[in-house]
Amino acid sequence: MCLATHANAQKDTADNLGVLKQELAKVFPHNRTINLVFHGHSVPSGYWSNQEVRTLDSYPYILLGLLKKAYPKAVINIITTAIGGEHAEKGAARFATDVLPHQPDVIFIDYALNDLGLGLERSEAAWAQMIEEAKLNNISVVLLTPSPDQRQDMGNTENLLSKHAQQIRKLAAKYGLPVADSYAAFEAVFKENGTIEPFMSHVNHPNRLGHELIANEIFKLFAQQKYPQFGVDPLKDVIAAMTIDEKALMVTGAKRREIYPTALPGKRQKNIVAVGGYTYPFLHLGIPPIYLSDGPAGVRIAPRRSGDGQTYYATAFPVATLVASGWDTSLSREIGEAMGHEALEYGVDILLAPAMNIHRDPLGGRSFEYYSEDPLLTGKMASAYVQGIQSKGVGASIKHFAANNQETSRRYINTIVSERALREIYLEGYRIAVKEAKPWTVMSSYNKINGVYTPQSKELLVDILRKEWGFDGFVLTDWYGGDDPVEQMKAHNDLLMPGLQVWTDTIADALRKGNLSMDVIDQNIENILNVALKTGTVKDYPYTEKPDFEKSKEIARRVARESMVLLKNERNTLPIQARSTSIGLFGNYSYKNLPGGTGSGAVNYEHAVSVAEGLKTAGFGLDPVLEGKYTTHLEKGKPLSDKADSLITAMPPRDSILSELEWDNREIERSARETDMAIITIMRIFGEGGDRHVDHFHLTAEELTLIDRISNAYHAQQKKVVVLLNVGGVVETASWKDKVDGILLTWQSGQEGGHAVADLVSGKFTPSGKLPTTFPVRYADAPSAKNFPGTPSENPTAVVYEEDIYVGYRYYDTFRVPTSFPFGFGLSYTSFTYTDFKIEKGKGGNATLMVTVENTGRYPGKEVVQVYATAPSGKLEHPEKELKAFAKTRLLQPGERETLRFEISPRMLSSFDTDASAWVAEKGIYDLKIAVSSDTIVANGKFHLAKSQITEKVSKSLVPQVPINTLRSSK
Ligand code: BGC
């Protein structure tokens, strides 16, 4: 048997093939010979990145794997020759020695992609020489011309390629040979029974086509061969049937290697572009590629595909910080369901979300993707979101596990943190999500914890995650995370993403040398494949690529309006009483909605509703002069580009933000006379790959002047001024908040944000969000400010969490540091009273708390009720108070009441005792408080624990290697 096609004769191709050949020869007795000729750039990885030519990749590899199994006793000879440009001459020179002796049945001679300085005539002469030799030897020849797809793809080489096409046709005529474009040729040669569909219209690389067609055909050729089939035969048998190389490929993703995610034969080929990554397909074992896509605020795929008129937008939902501000787990679940639905309908198997690191420092660059400074709120929000996603049959990936609280030096920062702070603050949210929601996957983070990269930490990924918390899915790295693939395998970081060949090679090598045990990798593969069994791809879900966007929009809008936080509302400035009110709408981003942050958490949405659009739709009049000028300003300037067609990398460049339009006083005074009130939007956007600078926390001089002048002018007319904070993170408010009458924190509110703002300011709905994160007076007040983002300051390599457990309100409360707006704070248009507070001993030593909330105001509204505990002083010191539970009432009409009930177990009251490596509820009197914000307690009661109890014993893990000068309130 002999198959011939063409490959680039790169040196390392030949080397790799040589190695492979030797390996094969070791394994199989020599009683049969198979000759393969790879010749030219149709070896999939051979063309785009010559440096990375690896024949282990893609179809030659698949082909080999199949052949090895079909002919277990065969010797497989692999020949590479070259064909295009200068290689044409080399190829021709080696033709007689390298190709002919193997007596291939057919040879494909490909056009050259470029002439490599050789000139077309010399290529042509070389091709002619090969054709003649082939004819002399009775070998069929097929000539290939560039396919239309490829011509389009090659762009500026169009002329060259059409010249090549002409040349090839000339040769074909001269020698009477068949000629086809590369697509058609593959089709012609392999289409024996008419089953190959021309399904690859979007594909911009003909090699993918060759890859797929050949793999399919080979698969059919050897279909009679029995391989254990994934999903049919026991998983153990499937894994046992994998070669070492296949195992190493299975645990390293396939995205960055020109590997096209080929569907199983007979299954629909997925065309999703710019998914975060996918796993390696093994067609003969029935293992398809599994698709993973970002991210927390919506499914992140490219909205356009080449050669395809349809668009593939996704809904940009409110960012996680806004969702957390709703304090409503049912809304978080709904968002998860909507995203899960969109993912499923686009053919995505696993959503790389939710992101659930802690808001440790106000300047954290990805804080919008994260929920809160509090681990309980984080854990509960994430759990509900995971449950929502997974209820649709799509996997969630909680990330970035763990203590990934900054972007500065994110790939290598060593986070030095106490065991107690880890357990109580940085791991706790994950623990809750793993236990309550059973995420299919966990994404490890980039950073080290106490000296060890998280993807290489057995203590984190095995002892804590799997043994203590019972996680049974698979762990994947963050993209390119960690520095030692073998250590990652040993720590059961099952899948390395997005997948580099060098990782595969390192792992295969370690397996061969015995430096990595087969049991370990088998376990990792089992973890991956067990999850894969649940996916849409494996279940062959008939996805439509047409999600229900109307439903998503409704959810995005509702979640946004139920979660925005009313920070200030002097003398009932809001809601605006009359629809006839005309508004002086200031601030660039009142006219353009930036719905989320940048980086992998960005979503390619179709349209985002601005505040201007929302207000106008709701019937408000806007000052036309302002509107005209801002619109022109935004058109002329270079606002942040909010739509990327293809986000191949996680981090699109950050665009410059348009500076505020300058207004002179006369214009502002005119607007103050002619309109009834002013609204000013202040915007902050940032994202993955960098933290914010303190200047970004402060309002700019322009913004402050704008607030000042507008407030003076409108107040002189007895008219009100409201500020909207469209910000991805905390900003300074203390210095200017007294100047304005109202402040509505919209965070980054997703694509329906403008409508949500209108829903609230119009009074159609009452705000009910509360802060998931403290707004400090000054940045320097933040407990982490002293050590963020680490040392040395130029290029930090380590950051010491000296503030320890005193993160956010745990610090401000305990150390009596005034804040601008405290954790848990948020106003309503209506008012609530709290009565009938009861505290009882419940089952299992629990405390049962009850309180009745009554809407005593004039508007229907919902109220968030928080339960904090103050622990008795014992062996361990404690923050002044800690959040232990929360709930949101249903919509209460004026006069309506609802009784809320909370169960607080001793485990929930426990603190982490480092000496004992255990969670301990110390004996004594706990003060349990019902609160409407961390600084406003409305009822409280005592709960007595007679005996100290160990509520959970854990492993001694992640111990700091250096002393930490931790902050203590008792010092
Ligand atoms: C980000 C992850 C993301 C991944 C894939 C990384 O750079 O940190 O959050 O899921 O890229 O896009």
mmCIF file of N, CA and C and ligand atoms in Angstrom, residues 276 294 300 352 366 399-400 410-411 443 446 478-479 600 650 688, ligand 1:
data_model
loop_
_atom_site.group_PDB
_atom_site.id
_atom_site.type_symbol
_atom_site.label_atom_id
_atom_site.label_comp_id
_atom_site.label_asym_id
_atom_site.label_seq_id
_atom_site.Cartn_x
_atom_site.Cartn_y
_atom_site.Cartn_z
ATOM 1 N N GLY A 276 -11.980 30.011 22.431
ATOM 2 C CA GLY A 276 -10.765 30.099 23.254
ATOM 3 C C GLY A 276 -9.811 28.953 22.949
ATOM 4 N N ASP A 294 -14.491 31.817 25.998
ATOM 5 C CA ASP A 294 -14.758 32.798 27.055
ATOM 6 C C ASP A 294 -16.205 33.242 26.931
ATOM 7 N N ARG A 300 -17.798 34.440 23.938
ATOM 8 C CA ARG A 300 -16.870 35.243 23.130
ATOM 9 C C ARG A 300 -16.430 34.474 21.890
ATOM 10 N N LEU A 352 -15.652 29.477 29.548
ATOM 11 C CA LEU A 352 -14.541 29.756 30.467
ATOM 12 C C LEU A 352 -14.985 30.837 31.453
ATOM 13 N N ARG A 366 -8.776 43.314 36.399
ATOM 14 C CA ARG A 366 -9.894 42.485 35.922
ATOM 15 C C ARG A 366 -11.042 42.476 36.912
ATOM 16 N N LYS A 399 -12.749 30.222 37.460
ATOM 17 C CA LYS A 399 -11.382 30.672 37.237
ATOM 18 C C LYS A 399 -11.124 31.949 38.010
ATOM 19 N N HIS A 400 -9.926 32.348 38.258
ATOM 20 C CA HIS A 400 -8.653 31.681 37.960
ATOM 21 C C HIS A 400 -8.141 31.214 39.303
ATOM 22 N N ARG A 410 1.300 39.074 35.928
ATOM 23 C CA ARG A 410 0.368 37.985 36.267
ATOM 24 C C ARG A 410 0.914 36.608 35.926
ATOM 25 N N ARG A 411 1.799 36.550 34.940
ATOM 26 C CA ARG A 411 2.287 35.237 34.519
ATOM 27 C C ARG A 411 3.252 34.613 35.514
ATOM 28 N N MET A 443 -10.300 26.333 36.085
ATOM 29 C CA MET A 443 -9.110 26.857 35.417
ATOM 30 C C MET A 443 -8.109 27.336 36.469
ATOM 31 N N TYR A 446 -2.472 31.949 36.726
ATOM 32 C CA TYR A 446 -1.098 32.130 36.254
ATOM 33 C C TYR A 446 -0.088 32.211 37.402
ATOM 34 N N ASP A 478 -4.732 28.222 32.777
ATOM 35 C CA ASP A 478 -5.010 29.444 32.055
ATOM 36 C C ASP A 478 -4.051 29.434 30.864
ATOM 37 N N TRP A 479 -4.352 30.216 29.839
ATOM 38 C CA TRP A 479 -3.639 30.098 28.557
ATOM 39 C C TRP A 479 -2.120 30.322 28.711
ATOM 40 N N SER A 600 -10.160 39.044 27.512
ATOM 41 C CA SER A 600 -10.934 37.849 27.181
ATOM 42 C C SER A 600 -12.350 37.918 27.734
ATOM 43 N N ALA A 650 -6.214 36.788 23.594
ATOM 44 C CA ALA A 650 -7.076 37.167 24.712
ATOM 45 C C ALA A 650 -7.063 38.672 24.938
ATOM 46 N N GLU A 688 -8.008 43.008 31.114
ATOM 47 C CA GLU A 688 -6.994 41.983 31.266
ATOM 48 C C GLU A 688 -5.613 42.437 30.804
HETATM 49 C C1 BGC B 1 -7.404 34.616 30.412
HETATM 50 C C2 BGC B 1 -8.520 33.640 30.708
HETATM 51 C C3 BGC B 1 -9.192 33.240 29.425
HETATM 52 C C4 BGC B 1 -8.161 32.676 28.470
HETATM 53 C C5 BGC B 1 -8.748 32.228 27.144
HETATM 54 C C6 BGC B 1 -6.469 34.094 29.345
HETATM 55 O O1 BGC B 1 -5.576 35.073 28.953
HETATM 56 O O2 BGC B 1 -6.691 34.895 31.603
HETATM 57 O O3 BGC B 1 -9.446 34.218 31.580
HETATM 58 O O4 BGC B 1 -10.198 32.314 29.692
HETATM 59 O O5 BGC B 1 -7.182 33.660 28.209
HETATM 60 O O6 BGC B 1 -9.136 33.309 26.375
#
